[in-house]
Amino acid sequence: MTRISMKRYFCYFSVLLVLLMAFFLCRFNLFVKAASTSNINPQNAVNISVSGSNETGSATLGTEYWYSFQAPTGNVWVIARLTGSQTAGVMQIDILDEQLNVIKSSYTHTGNHIAEIVCRMEFQGVGSKDTYMPKLLEEKNYYIRISGTGTYTLNLNSYADDFYGDFDMATPLTAGATQTVGMLERDDDIDSFYFEVPNNMSYKVTIVATKKMDTRIADDNDYTIDSNSLRVLRDNGTAEYTMSGYQIRRYFFLSGKGGTQYKISVDINNDDSQLGLWTSVSTSTGSRYITVNTLKGAKISIIVKKGSKNKKIKIRYKKKKKTKISLTQKKETQTYTLTRNLRPGDVVIVTATKKRYKEFNYKKKCK
């Protein structure tokens, strides 16, 4: 082989080597780029845990960045925080369910800002899309989607709550027991309790709180009946609410500023004239009569429900048959007649009101 041929061969080889190196370098750059943006769709979402995870990234306009997590168990909040830094526009964060339905969204403004999504846990049924407080189902998978332009840090964490805030998960209170001590961990925290009157005595519910606090009082159908009696109107203040009537149940939903500490308790109150003991009701299974002993001029309301059915037993009054009677009782003792005898499962409900006296409530299920 001549010297010229060898030079030409070497030149061809060098060019080929350069082309091969350029090819592999290009493929490597594409691989690195793909690896850095592997979570641009839900199928390749980066799995993170609800335990203080911190994920950093850089978002490009028109591209979405996906993460996934499994909802925890127990009475906790799940909080997703997006700290964004961008010179223009906004950066958005969404939480989605497995079907990619958006549960809730939030966003940061231009500059350095934090967007936060707070969720609670739901223990059964379908997850709620409530705009105030979205609820997640235990151990179900969810997605987080980030979009916009700029750098970001994603933090996912959970915080335990001392008491549930739902109607179905309310904590029972016991008369005469040690005060129940609690705290509103966040501004959006609600703690729920209930008390059922065990006898014909009257009871006083007392709340002491370090800050102003609201309390919604509801009946056993979650119907609000009072929003003022148990409001704590000043810091380190006290509020009281009295109730009576055998088996009457009241629910108390406490809310206020995060960090508010409180004590709630129930005690027997012996001031009969102020607590509804000025009225008594006499009836029994197998009888069709209801006798009410009260003060003259008291306003009486009577309803009798039929067992487990959503129907009512009619009451004879002024030659008519009514499912509910409301009247002013002119005698201290008055007997009312039903259209049939009371049977096991029937529920007798009597309410009595009179000026300057606490409302009397009576509810008895026949056995």
Short mmCIF file of C-alpha atoms in Angstrom, two decimals:
data_model
loop_
_atom_site.label_atom_id
_atom_site.label_comp_id
_atom_site.label_asym_id
_atom_site.label_seq_id
_atom_site.Cartn_x
_atom_site.Cartn_y
_atom_site.Cartn_z
CA MET A 1 0.00 0.00 0.00
CA THR A 2 1.44 3.38 -0.98
CA ARG A 3 1.98 6.22 1.41
CA ILE A 4 -0.80 8.23 -0.27
CA SER A 5 -3.28 5.39 0.12
CA MET A 6 -2.45 5.06 3.79
CA LYS A 7 -3.03 8.77 4.37
CA ARG A 8 -6.35 8.60 2.54
CA TYR A 9 -7.41 5.54 4.57
CA PHE A 10 -6.47 7.26 7.81
CA CYS A 11 -8.43 10.36 6.77
CA TYR A 12 -11.55 8.29 6.02
CA PHE A 13 -11.20 6.48 9.33
CA SER A 14 -10.88 9.74 11.25
CA VAL A 15 -14.00 11.17 9.61
CA LEU A 16 -15.94 7.98 10.37
CA LEU A 17 -14.78 8.04 13.99
CA VAL A 18 -15.87 11.67 14.38
CA LEU A 19 -19.29 10.85 12.90
CA LEU A 20 -19.72 7.87 15.23
CA MET A 21 -18.77 9.95 18.25
CA ALA A 22 -21.20 12.69 17.21
CA PHE A 23 -23.95 10.09 16.74
CA PHE A 24 -23.48 8.54 20.19
CA LEU A 25 -23.13 11.96 21.83
CA CYS A 26 -26.42 13.03 20.26
CA ARG A 27 -28.13 9.85 21.43
CA PHE A 28 -26.70 10.34 24.92
CA ASN A 29 -28.01 13.91 25.07
CA LEU A 30 -31.43 12.71 23.96
CA PHE A 31 -31.34 10.01 26.63
CA VAL A 32 -30.36 12.51 29.32
CA LYS A 33 -33.09 14.90 28.19
CA ALA A 34 -35.66 12.11 28.14
CA ALA A 35 -34.57 10.93 31.57
CA SER A 36 -34.86 14.45 32.95
CA THR A 37 -38.43 14.79 31.60
CA SER A 38 -39.59 11.20 32.08
CA ASN A 39 -42.52 12.36 34.23
CA ILE A 40 -44.19 14.46 31.52
CA ASN A 41 -47.25 12.19 31.48
CA PRO A 42 -49.24 10.24 34.11
CA GLN A 43 -47.94 6.89 32.86
CA ASN A 44 -44.41 7.90 33.89
CA ALA A 45 -45.34 9.83 37.03
CA VAL A 46 -42.69 9.90 39.74
CA ASN A 47 -44.00 8.15 42.85
CA ILE A 48 -43.53 10.08 46.09
CA SER A 49 -44.54 9.34 49.68
CA VAL A 50 -46.76 11.38 51.98
CA SER A 51 -44.05 11.89 54.55
CA GLY A 52 -42.38 15.21 53.92
CA SER A 53 -41.22 14.48 50.37
CA ASN A 54 -39.41 17.33 48.61
CA GLU A 55 -39.15 17.22 44.82
CA THR A 56 -37.43 19.93 42.79
CA GLY A 57 -37.74 20.61 39.10
CA SER A 58 -37.78 23.11 36.27
CA ALA A 59 -40.99 23.60 34.31
CA THR A 60 -41.27 24.63 30.67
CA LEU A 61 -44.36 26.27 29.23
CA GLY A 62 -46.54 23.71 27.46
CA THR A 63 -45.15 20.71 29.37
CA GLU A 64 -46.79 19.00 32.34
CA TYR A 65 -44.88 17.31 35.15
CA TRP A 66 -46.53 14.41 36.96
CA TYR A 67 -46.14 12.80 40.38
CA SER A 68 -48.19 10.09 42.10
CA PHE A 69 -48.84 9.15 45.73
CA GLN A 70 -50.94 6.80 47.82
CA ALA A 71 -53.35 8.39 50.29
CA PRO A 72 -52.55 7.51 53.93
CA THR A 73 -54.90 6.09 56.56
CA GLY A 74 -56.25 7.66 59.71
CA ASN A 75 -57.47 11.07 60.82
CA VAL A 76 -54.97 13.25 58.96
CA TRP A 77 -54.62 16.11 56.53
CA VAL A 78 -52.68 15.69 53.31
CA ILE A 79 -51.03 18.95 52.28
CA ALA A 80 -49.32 19.58 48.93
CA ARG A 81 -47.23 22.77 48.75
CA LEU A 82 -45.73 24.16 45.56
CA THR A 83 -43.03 26.79 45.98
CA GLY A 84 -42.61 28.39 42.56
CA SER A 85 -40.12 30.89 41.19
CA GLN A 86 -40.95 32.47 37.83
CA THR A 87 -40.39 35.81 36.13
CA ALA A 88 -43.74 35.84 34.35
CA GLY A 89 -47.07 34.06 34.40
CA VAL A 90 -48.19 31.53 36.98
CA MET A 91 -47.26 28.00 37.99
CA GLN A 92 -50.19 25.67 38.67
CA ILE A 93 -50.57 22.54 40.81
CA ASP A 94 -53.47 20.08 40.55
CA ILE A 95 -54.44 16.97 42.50
CA LEU A 96 -56.24 14.35 40.38
CA ASP A 97 -57.81 10.95 41.05
CA GLU A 98 -56.99 7.72 39.22
CA GLN A 99 -59.42 8.64 36.42
CA LEU A 100 -57.54 11.96 36.06
CA ASN A 101 -60.46 14.01 37.35
CA VAL A 102 -59.21 17.21 38.96
CA ILE A 103 -60.00 17.23 42.69
CA LYS A 104 -58.57 20.67 43.41
CA SER A 105 -56.15 23.20 41.90
CA SER A 106 -54.02 26.08 43.10
CA TYR A 107 -51.36 28.32 41.60
CA THR A 108 -48.48 30.69 42.40
CA HIS A 109 -48.14 34.26 41.13
CA THR A 110 -45.13 35.78 39.39
CA GLY A 111 -42.11 35.82 41.68
CA ASN A 112 -41.52 33.55 44.64
CA HIS A 113 -44.83 32.31 46.02
CA ILE A 114 -46.37 29.21 47.61
CA ALA A 115 -49.51 27.42 46.44
CA GLU A 116 -51.15 25.01 48.89
CA ILE A 117 -53.81 22.31 48.55
CA VAL A 118 -55.20 20.87 51.79
CA CYS A 119 -57.14 17.57 51.75
CA ARG A 120 -58.76 15.43 54.42
CA MET A 121 -59.29 11.68 54.54
CA GLU A 122 -62.65 10.07 53.76
CA PHE A 123 -63.14 6.58 55.22
CA GLN A 124 -65.89 5.22 53.01
CA GLY A 125 -67.98 6.00 49.94
CA VAL A 126 -66.83 8.24 47.13
CA GLY A 127 -64.17 10.91 47.49
CA SER A 128 -65.64 14.40 47.64
CA LYS A 129 -64.79 17.25 45.25
CA ASP A 130 -65.85 19.81 47.85
CA THR A 131 -64.08 23.07 46.96
CA TYR A 132 -63.64 23.93 50.65
CA MET A 133 -61.99 20.72 51.80
CA PRO A 134 -61.44 17.93 49.24
CA LYS A 135 -61.47 14.42 50.69
CA LEU A 136 -59.28 11.51 49.65
CA LEU A 137 -60.01 7.81 49.99
CA GLU A 138 -57.67 5.75 52.15
CA GLU A 139 -54.88 3.91 50.30
CA LYS A 140 -56.12 5.07 46.89
CA ASN A 141 -53.68 6.40 44.29
CA TYR A 142 -53.68 10.08 43.31
CA TYR A 143 -51.72 12.29 40.94
CA ILE A 144 -50.11 15.71 41.25
CA ARG A 145 -49.68 17.73 38.05
CA ILE A 146 -47.45 20.79 37.78
CA SER A 147 -47.44 23.19 34.83
CA GLY A 148 -46.13 26.64 33.97
CA THR A 149 -42.68 28.18 33.60
CA GLY A 150 -39.94 28.38 36.21
CA THR A 151 -38.27 26.35 38.92
CA TYR A 152 -40.25 24.73 41.72
CA THR A 153 -40.14 22.66 44.88
CA LEU A 154 -42.98 20.25 45.64
CA ASN A 155 -43.57 19.27 49.26
CA LEU A 156 -46.08 16.56 50.23
CA ASN A 157 -46.79 15.95 53.89
CA SER A 158 -49.46 14.78 56.34
CA TYR A 159 -50.54 16.14 59.70
CA ALA A 160 -52.50 14.27 62.38
CA ASP A 161 -55.70 15.72 63.86
CA ASP A 162 -56.73 15.13 67.48
CA PHE A 163 -60.49 14.81 66.81
CA TYR A 164 -62.58 14.12 63.74
CA GLY A 165 -64.68 16.91 62.32
CA ASP A 166 -67.40 14.88 60.60
CA PHE A 167 -70.95 14.19 61.78
CA ASP A 168 -70.54 10.40 61.56
CA MET A 169 -67.17 10.41 63.36
CA ALA A 170 -68.09 12.78 66.22
CA THR A 171 -66.58 11.95 69.63
CA PRO A 172 -69.12 11.13 72.40
CA LEU A 173 -69.10 13.18 75.61
CA THR A 174 -69.89 11.72 79.05
CA ALA A 175 -71.51 13.74 81.83
CA GLY A 176 -69.31 14.23 84.88
CA ALA A 177 -66.19 12.97 83.12
CA THR A 178 -62.86 14.79 83.02
CA GLN A 179 -62.80 17.72 80.63
CA THR A 180 -61.97 16.75 77.06
CA VAL A 181 -58.94 18.78 75.95
CA GLY A 182 -58.40 19.57 72.28
CA MET A 183 -56.86 22.01 69.83
CA LEU A 184 -57.72 23.40 66.42
CA GLU A 185 -54.50 22.57 64.59
CA ARG A 186 -55.27 24.75 61.55
CA ASP A 187 -57.66 27.52 60.52
CA ASP A 188 -59.63 24.96 58.52
CA ASP A 189 -59.79 22.42 61.35
CA ILE A 190 -63.18 21.35 62.73
CA ASP A 191 -63.57 19.12 65.81
CA SER A 192 -66.92 17.40 66.42
CA PHE A 193 -68.53 15.98 69.58
CA TYR A 194 -71.97 14.83 70.66
CA PHE A 195 -73.90 14.25 73.88
CA GLU A 196 -77.05 12.18 74.39
CA VAL A 197 -79.21 12.91 77.44
CA PRO A 198 -79.30 9.60 79.40
CA ASN A 199 -82.30 10.37 81.68
CA ASN A 200 -84.80 13.05 82.66
CA MET A 201 -82.15 15.31 84.19
CA SER A 202 -80.87 18.44 82.49
CA TYR A 203 -77.26 18.97 81.47
CA LYS A 204 -74.92 21.87 80.84
CA VAL A 205 -72.26 21.76 78.11
CA THR A 206 -69.33 24.08 78.82
CA ILE A 207 -66.52 25.18 76.50
CA VAL A 208 -63.43 27.13 77.59
CA ALA A 209 -61.11 28.33 74.79
CA THR A 210 -57.88 30.32 74.58
CA LYS A 211 -59.19 32.25 71.55
CA LYS A 212 -62.55 33.23 70.08
CA MET A 213 -64.26 30.13 68.74
CA ASP A 214 -67.48 29.24 66.92
CA THR A 215 -69.65 26.20 67.66
CA ARG A 216 -72.42 24.89 65.45
CA ILE A 217 -75.04 22.87 67.34
CA ALA A 218 -77.00 20.29 65.33
CA ASP A 219 -79.61 17.61 65.99
CA ASP A 220 -79.26 13.90 65.20
CA ASN A 221 -80.11 14.62 61.54
CA ASP A 222 -77.25 17.15 61.26
CA TYR A 223 -79.76 20.00 61.07
CA THR A 224 -78.35 23.20 62.57
CA ILE A 225 -80.46 24.37 65.50
CA ASP A 226 -78.13 26.91 67.15
CA SER A 227 -74.97 28.77 66.15
CA ASN A 228 -74.75 31.28 68.99
CA SER A 229 -75.14 29.62 72.41
CA LEU A 230 -71.70 27.98 72.47
CA ARG A 231 -69.71 30.74 70.75
CA VAL A 232 -66.68 31.81 72.75
CA LEU A 233 -66.77 35.59 72.22
CA ARG A 234 -63.35 36.54 73.61
CA ASP A 235 -59.90 35.10 74.19
CA ASN A 236 -59.76 32.86 77.29
CA GLY A 237 -63.56 32.96 77.34
CA THR A 238 -66.30 30.51 78.31
CA ALA A 239 -69.61 29.51 76.72
CA GLU A 240 -72.44 27.31 78.05
CA TYR A 241 -75.37 25.45 76.52
CA THR A 242 -78.11 23.59 78.40
CA MET A 243 -80.14 20.64 77.14
CA SER A 244 -82.70 18.18 78.49
CA GLY A 245 -85.07 15.48 77.33
CA TYR A 246 -84.46 11.74 77.54
CA GLN A 247 -82.40 10.45 74.56
CA ILE A 248 -82.15 13.90 72.98
CA ARG A 249 -78.83 14.08 71.15
CA ARG A 250 -76.93 17.21 70.16
CA TYR A 251 -73.81 17.52 68.01
CA PHE A 252 -71.19 20.24 68.51
CA PHE A 253 -68.87 21.34 65.68
CA LEU A 254 -65.99 23.52 66.94
CA SER A 255 -64.08 25.84 64.57
CA GLY A 256 -61.83 28.89 64.75
CA LYS A 257 -58.24 30.02 64.39
CA GLY A 258 -55.42 27.50 64.17
CA GLY A 259 -53.67 27.06 67.50
CA THR A 260 -56.83 27.57 69.58
CA GLN A 261 -56.81 25.28 72.62
CA TYR A 262 -60.09 24.36 74.28
CA LYS A 263 -61.77 22.22 76.95
CA ILE A 264 -65.29 20.82 76.59
CA SER A 265 -67.27 19.12 79.37
CA VAL A 266 -70.82 18.09 80.36
CA ASP A 267 -72.25 18.29 83.88
CA ILE A 268 -75.65 17.83 85.53
CA ASN A 269 -77.38 21.15 86.20
CA ASN A 270 -79.74 21.20 89.17
CA ASP A 271 -81.52 24.47 88.35
CA ASP A 272 -84.73 22.78 87.19
CA SER A 273 -86.71 25.92 86.34
CA GLN A 274 -84.07 27.02 83.88
CA LEU A 275 -83.37 23.71 82.24
CA GLY A 276 -86.62 22.26 80.98
CA LEU A 277 -87.60 20.07 83.93
CA TRP A 278 -90.82 22.06 84.28
CA THR A 279 -92.46 19.57 81.89
CA SER A 280 -92.87 15.78 82.01
CA VAL A 281 -94.36 13.24 79.60
CA SER A 282 -96.05 9.95 80.44
CA THR A 283 -96.67 7.21 77.87
CA SER A 284 -95.93 3.50 77.37
CA THR A 285 -95.90 0.71 74.81
CA GLY A 286 -99.39 -0.71 74.26
CA SER A 287 -101.11 2.55 75.16
CA ARG A 288 -102.59 5.08 72.77
CA TYR A 289 -102.40 7.96 75.24
CA ILE A 290 -99.72 10.61 75.81
CA THR A 291 -100.03 12.70 78.97
CA VAL A 292 -98.16 16.00 79.24
CA ASN A 293 -97.70 17.75 82.60
CA THR A 294 -96.47 21.33 82.19
CA LEU A 295 -97.13 24.96 83.10
CA LYS A 296 -100.30 26.64 81.93
CA GLY A 297 -99.76 28.52 78.69
CA ALA A 298 -96.84 26.40 77.50
CA LYS A 299 -96.64 25.77 73.77
CA ILE A 300 -96.68 22.03 73.05
CA SER A 301 -95.66 20.16 69.90
CA ILE A 302 -96.20 16.37 69.51
CA ILE A 303 -95.04 14.00 66.76
CA VAL A 304 -95.11 10.17 66.85
CA LYS A 305 -93.03 8.28 64.28
CA LYS A 306 -93.88 4.77 63.11
CA GLY A 307 -91.03 2.42 63.92
CA SER A 308 -88.31 2.36 61.25
CA LYS A 309 -90.67 3.65 58.57
CA ASN A 310 -90.58 7.27 57.55
CA LYS A 311 -94.23 7.72 58.50
CA LYS A 312 -96.15 9.18 61.44
CA ILE A 313 -99.03 8.03 63.65
CA LYS A 314 -101.97 10.41 63.59
CA ILE A 315 -103.15 12.20 66.73
CA ARG A 316 -106.81 12.96 67.47
CA TYR A 317 -107.28 16.65 68.17
CA LYS A 318 -110.48 18.73 67.94
CA LYS A 319 -112.30 15.97 66.06
CA LYS A 320 -109.50 15.83 63.48
CA LYS A 321 -106.58 13.47 62.86
CA LYS A 322 -103.19 15.10 62.44
CA THR A 323 -99.62 13.78 62.10
CA LYS A 324 -98.39 16.74 64.17
CA ILE A 325 -100.13 18.97 66.66
CA SER A 326 -98.89 22.34 67.92
CA LEU A 327 -100.96 24.14 70.55
CA THR A 328 -100.96 26.18 73.72
CA GLN A 329 -101.80 23.89 76.63
CA LYS A 330 -104.34 25.63 78.87
CA LYS A 331 -104.25 23.05 81.68
CA GLU A 332 -101.30 21.74 83.66
CA THR A 333 -102.19 18.15 82.72
CA GLN A 334 -103.50 17.21 79.29
CA THR A 335 -103.90 13.76 77.69
CA TYR A 336 -103.65 13.30 73.91
CA THR A 337 -105.04 10.29 72.02
CA LEU A 338 -103.42 8.44 69.10
CA THR A 339 -105.27 6.57 66.34
CA ARG A 340 -103.59 3.32 67.42
CA ASN A 341 -101.64 1.84 70.32
CA LEU A 342 -97.91 2.44 70.56
CA ARG A 343 -95.77 -0.48 69.37
CA PRO A 344 -92.10 -1.36 69.84
CA GLY A 345 -90.01 0.87 67.60
CA ASP A 346 -92.42 3.82 67.63
CA VAL A 347 -90.85 7.13 68.68
CA VAL A 348 -92.68 9.79 70.71
CA ILE A 349 -91.32 13.35 70.37
CA VAL A 350 -92.65 16.18 72.55
CA THR A 351 -91.37 19.77 72.69
CA ALA A 352 -92.51 22.40 75.21
CA THR A 353 -91.60 26.09 75.22
CA LYS A 354 -92.50 28.97 77.50
CA LYS A 355 -91.17 32.47 77.95
CA ARG A 356 -88.32 32.69 80.51
CA TYR A 357 -87.96 28.90 80.53
CA LYS A 358 -85.53 26.71 78.65
CA GLU A 359 -86.99 24.60 75.87
CA PHE A 360 -88.07 21.12 76.98
CA ASN A 361 -87.37 18.21 74.62
CA TYR A 362 -88.65 14.67 75.06
CA LYS A 363 -87.86 11.76 72.77
CA LYS A 364 -88.63 8.15 73.65
CA LYS A 365 -88.40 5.01 71.56
CA CYS A 366 -90.93 2.38 72.61
CA LYS A 367 -89.56 -1.03 73.55
#
